[in-house]
């Protein structure tokens, strides 16, 4: 006879670990003995969580609300976010030993600024509550059977009364990203939207960008499709050998990825404001005055105003002649052209770095097949899902992890209610 569990959580990422802890706590609150299994495909749980925030784990954002999420139906997030606010998430993490603090921009971090601390405390809490963890065990099939489920693993089969699928998305496969969850859920009749990268680096024409590899600037990045502005974000912009990266670019990258996924209709351009604190008029005045600096050649014309290599590249992109020419050789027309380039440098976009480099997956399992309050499937009773596997993705800045916690809490609480509020205890609660 196959081992029988109250609940099996498929996927040991942020949502899966949190759901397992919440399930065990709900059982304890009801004074039930629970058999909970956490199954992870990889050799260890939480690998992707370790990389969040470049290892610092930006685990939530005080400004989390529907407008920061995307998908066919962003309103799907409302009930879960209302039931688990960023403050609730901070309280939960404090309860497992992770003290958190919110910064002025709303981003929430653990006090040690270590993703490893968050993962360790989640694992320690799950173990203390008796959650069984099984790694290196990819679920091959989930079959409804006898009022519960039969799951096929590489080493055999197990049974469960309730199943939660939170395998994450296909982004960052090197960190554990996988498309397995899509296959498990579509095999059970759930629909799926095409997946594409979000929070990802953008590829551009490299005629001038490649020379700026490694240069960072605090500016504003925007995307324009056939001249129409799609999105803009202020922050750090990083030039790379293939195009653009940095927080400001990553924040708006979903539009480039959607354009790429749709077959690249129209002309997409990145527009950079390299000096957002100055108006075009103020900049033009300063550039006109800089022609009078004694002994300056064009190679040093922007020195003190822009990073030197960036300033020289702007001059080349504007076609302002050999850099050995004196700055005084610039005409009024040249100055206006330079001001326009600094305030609105347009660079043709060719695509993105793809799902392999993306932090988050856009698209996924259709939310219309699930109850937004409980995350239970409308097609298969007793089957739940949470996190990135669904067609919900958030902006950069802690919004995706807040969705992971909130959806995991909602699913776990609903599963617990179904298991222990409505089922008369027999033996160990099954």
CSV table of C-alpha atoms in Angstrom, one decimal, residues 42-430:
chain,number,residue,atom,x,y,z
A,42,UNK,CA,16.1,19.5,-7.2
A,43,UNK,CA,18.8,18.3,-4.8
A,44,UNK,CA,17.8,20.9,-2.2
A,45,UNK,CA,14.9,23.2,-1.5
A,46,UNK,CA,15.0,27.0,-1.9
A,47,UNK,CA,17.8,27.3,-4.4
A,48,UNK,CA,16.1,30.2,-6.3
A,49,UNK,CA,15.2,31.9,-3.1
A,50,UNK,CA,18.9,32.2,-2.2
A,51,UNK,CA,19.5,34.3,-5.3
A,52,UNK,CA,16.7,36.9,-4.7
A,53,UNK,CA,17.8,40.5,-4.3
A,54,UNK,CA,21.3,39.4,-5.3
A,55,UNK,CA,21.4,37.3,-2.1
A,56,UNK,CA,19.9,39.9,0.2
A,57,UNK,CA,16.2,38.7,-0.2
A,58,UNK,CA,13.9,41.6,-0.9
A,59,UNK,CA,11.1,39.6,0.5
A,60,UNK,CA,8.2,42.0,0.3
A,61,UNK,CA,7.1,45.5,-0.5
A,62,UNK,CA,4.7,47.7,1.6
A,63,UNK,CA,3.2,49.0,-1.7
A,64,UNK,CA,2.0,45.6,-2.8
A,65,UNK,CA,-1.4,46.0,-4.5
A,66,UNK,CA,-3.2,44.9,-7.6
A,67,UNK,CA,-1.6,47.6,-9.8
A,68,UNK,CA,1.9,46.0,-9.3
A,69,UNK,CA,0.8,42.7,-10.8
A,70,UNK,CA,0.3,41.4,-14.3
A,71,UNK,CA,-1.4,38.6,-16.2
A,72,UNK,CA,-4.7,38.0,-17.9
A,73,UNK,CA,-6.5,38.9,-14.6
A,74,UNK,CA,-4.4,40.9,-12.2
A,75,UNK,CA,-7.4,41.3,-9.9
A,76,UNK,CA,-7.0,37.6,-9.0
A,77,UNK,CA,-4.4,38.7,-6.4
A,78,UNK,CA,-6.8,40.8,-4.4
A,79,UNK,CA,-8.2,38.2,-1.9
A,80,UNK,CA,-4.8,36.6,-1.1
A,81,UNK,CA,-3.0,40.0,-0.7
A,82,UNK,CA,-5.8,41.3,1.5
A,83,UNK,CA,-5.6,38.2,3.7
A,84,UNK,CA,-1.8,38.3,3.9
A,85,UNK,CA,-0.5,41.9,3.8
A,86,UNK,CA,3.2,42.8,3.8
A,87,UNK,CA,2.8,43.5,7.5
A,88,UNK,CA,1.4,40.0,8.0
A,89,UNK,CA,4.3,38.5,6.0
A,90,UNK,CA,6.8,40.4,8.3
A,91,UNK,CA,5.0,39.1,11.4
A,92,UNK,CA,5.2,35.5,10.0
A,93,UNK,CA,8.9,35.8,9.4
A,94,UNK,CA,9.5,37.2,12.8
A,95,UNK,CA,7.7,34.2,14.2
A,96,UNK,CA,10.2,31.9,12.6
A,97,UNK,CA,13.2,34.0,13.6
A,98,UNK,CA,13.7,36.3,10.7
A,99,UNK,CA,13.5,39.9,11.8
A,100,UNK,CA,12.6,42.3,8.9
A,101,UNK,CA,12.7,46.0,8.3
A,102,UNK,CA,11.1,48.2,5.6
A,103,UNK,CA,13.1,50.8,3.8
A,104,UNK,CA,11.9,54.3,2.6
A,105,UNK,CA,11.1,52.9,-0.8
A,106,UNK,CA,8.8,50.3,0.7
A,107,UNK,CA,11.1,47.3,0.1
A,108,UNK,CA,11.3,44.9,3.0
A,109,UNK,CA,14.5,43.0,3.8
A,110,UNK,CA,15.6,40.6,6.5
A,111,UNK,CA,17.8,42.5,9.0
A,112,UNK,CA,20.9,40.4,8.2
A,113,UNK,CA,20.2,41.1,4.4
A,114,UNK,CA,20.8,37.4,3.7
A,115,UNK,CA,18.5,35.2,1.7
A,116,UNK,CA,20.2,32.2,3.3
A,117,UNK,CA,18.8,33.3,6.7
A,118,UNK,CA,15.3,33.3,5.3
A,119,UNK,CA,15.7,29.9,3.8
A,120,UNK,CA,17.4,28.4,6.9
A,121,UNK,CA,14.6,29.6,9.1
A,122,UNK,CA,11.9,28.3,6.8
A,123,UNK,CA,13.6,24.9,6.8
A,124,UNK,CA,14.1,24.8,10.5
A,125,UNK,CA,10.5,25.7,11.2
A,126,UNK,CA,9.2,23.1,8.7
A,127,UNK,CA,11.4,20.4,10.3
A,128,UNK,CA,10.4,21.4,13.9
A,129,UNK,CA,6.7,21.0,12.9
A,130,UNK,CA,7.3,17.5,11.5
A,131,UNK,CA,7.1,18.3,7.7
A,132,UNK,CA,8.7,15.5,5.8
A,133,UNK,CA,11.1,16.8,3.1
A,134,UNK,CA,12.0,14.7,0.1
A,135,UNK,CA,14.5,16.2,-2.5
A,136,UNK,CA,15.6,14.8,-5.8
A,137,UNK,CA,12.0,13.6,-6.4
A,138,UNK,CA,10.3,15.0,-9.5
A,139,UNK,CA,6.6,14.4,-9.5
A,140,UNK,CA,5.8,12.6,-12.8
A,141,UNK,CA,2.1,12.4,-12.5
A,142,UNK,CA,-0.8,13.5,-10.3
A,143,UNK,CA,-4.0,11.4,-10.6
A,144,UNK,CA,-7.3,12.0,-8.8
A,145,UNK,CA,-8.3,8.7,-7.2
A,146,UNK,CA,-10.6,7.6,-4.4
A,147,UNK,CA,-11.4,11.1,-3.2
A,148,UNK,CA,-7.7,11.9,-3.0
A,149,UNK,CA,-4.7,11.8,-5.2
A,150,UNK,CA,-2.1,9.3,-6.3
A,151,UNK,CA,1.3,10.9,-7.1
A,152,UNK,CA,4.0,9.1,-9.1
A,153,UNK,CA,7.6,9.8,-8.0
A,154,UNK,CA,10.9,8.3,-9.4
A,155,UNK,CA,11.0,5.7,-6.6
A,156,UNK,CA,7.3,4.8,-6.4
A,157,UNK,CA,3.9,6.2,-5.6
A,158,UNK,CA,2.4,8.1,-2.7
A,159,UNK,CA,-1.2,9.1,-1.8
A,160,UNK,CA,-2.6,12.4,-0.4
A,161,UNK,CA,-5.9,13.8,0.5
A,162,UNK,CA,-4.9,17.2,-0.7
A,163,UNK,CA,-2.2,18.4,-3.1
A,164,UNK,CA,-0.7,21.8,-3.6
A,165,UNK,CA,1.3,22.4,-6.8
A,166,UNK,CA,3.7,25.3,-6.5
A,167,UNK,CA,6.6,24.3,-8.8
A,168,UNK,CA,7.4,27.9,-9.8
A,169,UNK,CA,7.9,29.1,-13.3
A,170,UNK,CA,10.3,28.4,-16.1
A,171,UNK,CA,12.6,31.3,-15.5
A,172,UNK,CA,16.2,30.8,-14.3
A,173,UNK,CA,16.5,27.0,-14.9
A,174,UNK,CA,20.0,27.1,-13.4
A,175,UNK,CA,18.4,28.1,-10.1
A,176,UNK,CA,15.7,25.5,-10.2
A,177,UNK,CA,13.2,27.1,-12.6
A,178,UNK,CA,11.1,24.5,-14.3
A,179,UNK,CA,8.2,24.0,-16.6
A,180,UNK,CA,7.1,20.8,-14.7
A,181,UNK,CA,4.2,22.5,-12.9
A,182,UNK,CA,2.6,23.5,-16.2
A,183,UNK,CA,2.6,19.9,-17.4
A,184,UNK,CA,1.2,18.5,-14.2
A,185,UNK,CA,-1.7,21.0,-14.2
A,186,UNK,CA,-2.5,21.0,-17.9
A,187,UNK,CA,-2.7,17.2,-17.7
A,188,UNK,CA,-5.5,17.7,-15.2
A,189,UNK,CA,-7.4,20.0,-17.6
A,190,UNK,CA,-6.2,23.5,-16.6
A,191,UNK,CA,-5.5,26.1,-19.3
A,192,UNK,CA,-2.1,27.8,-19.8
A,193,UNK,CA,-1.1,31.1,-21.2
A,194,UNK,CA,2.2,31.4,-23.2
A,195,UNK,CA,5.1,32.0,-20.9
A,196,UNK,CA,7.8,34.6,-21.5
A,197,UNK,CA,10.5,36.3,-19.4
A,198,UNK,CA,9.9,39.2,-17.0
A,199,UNK,CA,12.4,41.2,-15.0
A,200,UNK,CA,15.1,40.4,-17.5
A,201,UNK,CA,17.9,42.2,-19.3
A,202,UNK,CA,17.2,43.8,-22.7
A,203,UNK,CA,19.1,43.2,-25.9
A,204,UNK,CA,19.7,46.3,-28.1
A,205,UNK,CA,21.6,47.5,-31.1
A,206,UNK,CA,25.2,47.5,-29.8
A,207,UNK,CA,26.8,50.0,-32.2
A,208,UNK,CA,27.5,52.4,-29.3
A,209,UNK,CA,26.3,50.5,-26.3
A,210,UNK,CA,29.0,47.8,-26.4
A,211,UNK,CA,31.7,50.3,-25.8
A,212,UNK,CA,30.0,51.2,-22.5
A,213,UNK,CA,30.1,47.7,-21.0
A,214,UNK,CA,30.1,48.0,-17.2
A,215,UNK,CA,29.1,51.7,-17.1
A,216,UNK,CA,26.3,52.5,-14.6
A,217,UNK,CA,24.3,55.7,-14.5
A,218,UNK,CA,21.3,56.9,-12.4
A,219,UNK,CA,18.8,57.9,-15.0
A,220,UNK,CA,15.4,57.1,-16.5
A,221,UNK,CA,14.7,54.2,-18.9
A,222,UNK,CA,11.6,54.1,-21.1
A,223,UNK,CA,10.4,51.8,-23.9
A,224,UNK,CA,8.7,53.2,-27.0
A,225,UNK,CA,6.8,51.1,-29.6
A,226,UNK,CA,6.5,53.0,-32.9
A,227,UNK,CA,7.1,56.2,-30.9
A,228,UNK,CA,4.4,55.5,-28.3
A,229,UNK,CA,5.7,55.3,-24.7
A,230,UNK,CA,4.9,52.0,-23.0
A,231,UNK,CA,6.6,52.4,-19.7
A,232,UNK,CA,9.3,54.3,-17.9
A,233,UNK,CA,11.3,53.8,-14.7
A,234,UNK,CA,13.9,55.9,-12.8
A,235,UNK,CA,16.9,54.2,-11.3
A,236,UNK,CA,20.2,52.6,-12.1
A,237,UNK,CA,20.9,51.7,-15.8
A,238,UNK,CA,23.7,49.3,-16.6
A,239,UNK,CA,25.3,49.1,-20.0
A,240,UNK,CA,26.3,45.7,-21.2
A,241,UNK,CA,28.0,44.2,-24.2
A,242,UNK,CA,24.6,43.0,-25.5
A,243,UNK,CA,22.4,45.9,-24.4
A,244,UNK,CA,20.9,47.2,-21.1
A,245,UNK,CA,20.4,46.0,-17.6
A,246,UNK,CA,20.0,47.4,-14.1
A,247,UNK,CA,17.0,47.9,-11.9
A,248,UNK,CA,15.3,50.7,-14.1
A,249,UNK,CA,15.6,48.5,-17.2
A,250,UNK,CA,14.5,45.3,-15.5
A,251,UNK,CA,11.4,47.0,-14.2
A,252,UNK,CA,10.1,47.8,-17.6
A,253,UNK,CA,11.5,44.7,-19.4
A,254,UNK,CA,8.2,42.8,-19.4
A,255,UNK,CA,7.0,45.1,-22.2
A,256,UNK,CA,10.0,44.1,-24.3
A,257,UNK,CA,9.5,40.4,-23.5
A,258,UNK,CA,5.8,40.6,-24.5
A,259,UNK,CA,6.7,42.4,-27.8
A,260,UNK,CA,9.3,39.7,-28.4
A,261,UNK,CA,6.8,36.9,-27.6
A,262,UNK,CA,4.3,38.4,-30.0
A,263,UNK,CA,6.7,38.3,-32.9
A,264,UNK,CA,8.3,41.8,-32.6
A,265,UNK,CA,5.5,43.9,-34.2
A,266,UNK,CA,6.6,47.4,-34.9
A,267,UNK,CA,9.8,49.2,-33.9
A,268,UNK,CA,10.7,49.0,-30.2
A,269,UNK,CA,13.2,51.4,-28.8
A,270,UNK,CA,14.8,52.1,-25.4
A,271,UNK,CA,14.9,55.7,-24.5
A,272,UNK,CA,17.4,56.9,-21.9
A,273,UNK,CA,17.5,60.1,-20.0
A,274,UNK,CA,21.1,60.2,-18.7
A,275,UNK,CA,20.6,63.4,-16.6
A,276,UNK,CA,17.0,63.4,-15.3
A,277,UNK,CA,17.7,66.1,-12.7
A,278,UNK,CA,18.2,68.7,-15.5
A,279,UNK,CA,15.6,70.0,-17.9
A,280,UNK,CA,16.5,70.0,-21.6
A,281,UNK,CA,16.8,73.8,-21.5
A,282,UNK,CA,19.0,73.9,-18.4
A,283,UNK,CA,21.2,71.2,-19.9
A,284,UNK,CA,21.5,73.0,-23.3
A,285,UNK,CA,22.6,76.2,-21.4
A,286,UNK,CA,25.3,74.3,-19.5
A,287,UNK,CA,26.5,72.6,-22.6
A,288,UNK,CA,26.8,75.9,-24.4
A,289,UNK,CA,28.8,77.3,-21.5
A,290,UNK,CA,31.1,74.3,-21.4
A,291,UNK,CA,32.4,75.2,-24.9
A,292,UNK,CA,34.2,78.1,-23.2
A,293,UNK,CA,36.2,76.0,-20.7
A,294,UNK,CA,39.8,76.8,-21.5
A,295,UNK,CA,41.9,74.2,-23.3
A,296,UNK,CA,39.1,71.5,-23.4
A,297,UNK,CA,39.0,69.1,-26.2
A,298,UNK,CA,35.8,67.1,-27.1
A,299,UNK,CA,37.2,64.0,-25.3
A,300,UNK,CA,36.9,65.9,-22.0
A,301,UNK,CA,33.8,68.0,-22.9
A,302,UNK,CA,31.4,66.0,-20.7
A,303,UNK,CA,34.0,65.3,-17.9
A,304,UNK,CA,32.5,66.3,-14.6
A,305,UNK,CA,28.9,66.1,-16.0
A,306,UNK,CA,28.8,62.5,-17.3
A,307,UNK,CA,31.0,59.5,-16.7
A,308,UNK,CA,33.9,60.1,-19.1
A,309,UNK,CA,33.4,57.0,-21.3
A,310,UNK,CA,29.7,57.7,-21.5
A,311,UNK,CA,30.2,61.3,-22.4
A,312,UNK,CA,32.7,60.3,-25.2
A,313,UNK,CA,30.2,57.8,-26.5
A,314,UNK,CA,27.4,60.3,-26.6
A,315,UNK,CA,29.6,62.6,-28.7
A,316,UNK,CA,30.3,59.8,-31.1
A,317,UNK,CA,26.6,58.8,-31.3
A,318,UNK,CA,25.7,62.5,-32.1
A,319,UNK,CA,28.3,62.6,-34.8
A,320,UNK,CA,30.2,65.5,-33.4
A,321,UNK,CA,33.5,65.0,-35.0
A,322,UNK,CA,36.9,63.7,-33.8
A,323,UNK,CA,37.3,63.8,-30.0
A,324,UNK,CA,40.6,65.6,-30.5
A,325,UNK,CA,38.8,68.7,-31.8
A,326,UNK,CA,38.5,71.6,-29.4
A,327,UNK,CA,35.2,71.9,-27.5
A,328,UNK,CA,34.9,75.4,-28.8
A,329,UNK,CA,34.3,73.9,-32.3
A,330,UNK,CA,30.8,72.8,-31.3
A,331,UNK,CA,28.1,74.8,-33.0
A,332,UNK,CA,24.8,75.8,-31.4
A,333,UNK,CA,23.1,73.1,-33.5
A,334,UNK,CA,25.6,70.5,-32.1
A,335,UNK,CA,24.8,71.6,-28.6
A,336,UNK,CA,21.1,71.2,-29.1
A,337,UNK,CA,21.7,67.7,-30.7
A,338,UNK,CA,23.8,66.7,-27.7
A,339,UNK,CA,21.2,67.9,-25.2
A,340,UNK,CA,18.5,66.0,-27.0
A,341,UNK,CA,20.6,62.8,-27.0
A,342,UNK,CA,21.5,63.0,-23.3
A,343,UNK,CA,17.8,63.6,-22.4
A,344,UNK,CA,16.3,61.1,-24.8
A,345,UNK,CA,18.9,58.7,-26.3
A,346,UNK,CA,16.9,56.2,-28.4
A,347,UNK,CA,18.4,52.7,-29.0
A,348,UNK,CA,16.8,50.0,-31.0
A,349,UNK,CA,15.7,47.0,-29.0
A,350,UNK,CA,16.2,43.6,-30.5
A,351,UNK,CA,14.8,41.3,-27.7
A,352,UNK,CA,15.6,40.1,-24.2
A,353,UNK,CA,18.1,37.7,-22.7
A,354,UNK,CA,15.2,35.1,-22.4
A,355,UNK,CA,13.9,32.9,-19.7
A,356,UNK,CA,17.3,31.5,-18.9
A,357,UNK,CA,18.4,34.9,-17.6
A,358,UNK,CA,15.0,36.2,-16.3
A,359,UNK,CA,14.1,36.5,-12.6
A,360,UNK,CA,10.4,35.8,-13.1
A,361,UNK,CA,8.1,34.1,-15.5
A,362,UNK,CA,5.2,35.9,-17.1
A,363,UNK,CA,2.3,33.8,-18.2
A,364,UNK,CA,1.5,30.3,-16.9
A,365,UNK,CA,-1.5,28.4,-15.7
A,366,UNK,CA,-4.7,30.4,-16.2
A,367,UNK,CA,-6.1,31.9,-13.0
A,368,UNK,CA,-9.7,31.5,-14.2
A,369,UNK,CA,-9.4,27.8,-13.4
A,370,UNK,CA,-8.8,28.6,-9.7
A,371,UNK,CA,-10.7,30.3,-6.8
A,372,UNK,CA,-8.8,33.5,-6.0
A,373,UNK,CA,-9.7,33.3,-2.3
A,374,UNK,CA,-8.7,29.6,-1.7
A,375,UNK,CA,-6.4,28.9,-4.7
A,376,UNK,CA,-8.4,25.6,-5.1
A,377,UNK,CA,-8.9,24.3,-8.6
A,378,UNK,CA,-12.4,24.8,-10.1
A,379,UNK,CA,-11.8,21.7,-12.1
A,380,UNK,CA,-10.3,19.2,-9.6
A,381,UNK,CA,-11.6,19.3,-6.0
A,382,UNK,CA,-8.8,19.1,-3.4
A,383,UNK,CA,-6.1,20.4,-5.8
A,384,UNK,CA,-4.5,23.8,-5.1
A,385,UNK,CA,-1.8,25.9,-6.5
A,386,UNK,CA,0.3,29.0,-5.5
A,387,UNK,CA,3.1,31.2,-6.6
A,388,UNK,CA,4.7,31.7,-10.0
A,389,UNK,CA,3.3,28.7,-11.7
A,390,UNK,CA,0.1,30.8,-12.2
A,391,UNK,CA,-0.4,33.5,-14.8
A,392,UNK,CA,0.6,36.2,-12.3
A,393,UNK,CA,3.8,38.1,-12.2
A,394,UNK,CA,4.8,41.2,-10.2
A,395,UNK,CA,7.0,44.2,-10.7
A,396,UNK,CA,10.6,44.1,-9.4
A,397,UNK,CA,11.0,45.1,-5.8
A,398,UNK,CA,9.6,42.3,-3.5
A,399,UNK,CA,6.2,42.0,-5.2
A,400,UNK,CA,6.8,38.5,-6.5
A,401,UNK,CA,7.8,37.1,-3.2
A,402,UNK,CA,4.9,38.8,-1.5
A,403,UNK,CA,2.6,37.0,-4.0
A,404,UNK,CA,4.4,33.7,-3.1
A,405,UNK,CA,3.8,34.1,0.6
A,406,UNK,CA,0.2,35.4,0.2
A,407,UNK,CA,-0.9,32.7,-2.2
A,408,UNK,CA,0.8,30.0,-0.1
A,409,UNK,CA,-1.0,31.2,3.0
A,410,UNK,CA,-4.4,31.3,1.2
A,411,UNK,CA,-4.0,27.8,-0.2
A,412,UNK,CA,-2.7,26.3,3.0
A,413,UNK,CA,-5.5,27.7,5.1
A,414,UNK,CA,-8.1,26.5,2.7
A,415,UNK,CA,-6.5,23.1,2.5
A,416,UNK,CA,-6.4,22.9,6.3
A,417,UNK,CA,-10.0,23.8,6.6
A,418,UNK,CA,-11.0,21.1,4.2
A,419,UNK,CA,-8.8,18.5,5.9
A,420,UNK,CA,-9.5,19.1,9.6
A,421,UNK,CA,-12.6,21.1,9.9
A,422,UNK,CA,-14.8,18.8,7.9
A,423,UNK,CA,-13.1,15.4,8.4
A,424,UNK,CA,-13.7,13.4,11.5
A,425,UNK,CA,-10.4,12.4,13.0
A,426,UNK,CA,-9.4,8.8,12.7
A,427,UNK,CA,-6.0,7.7,13.9
A,428,UNK,CA,-3.6,10.3,12.7
A,429,UNK,CA,-6.2,12.6,11.2
A,430,UNK,CA,-6.9,11.0,7.9
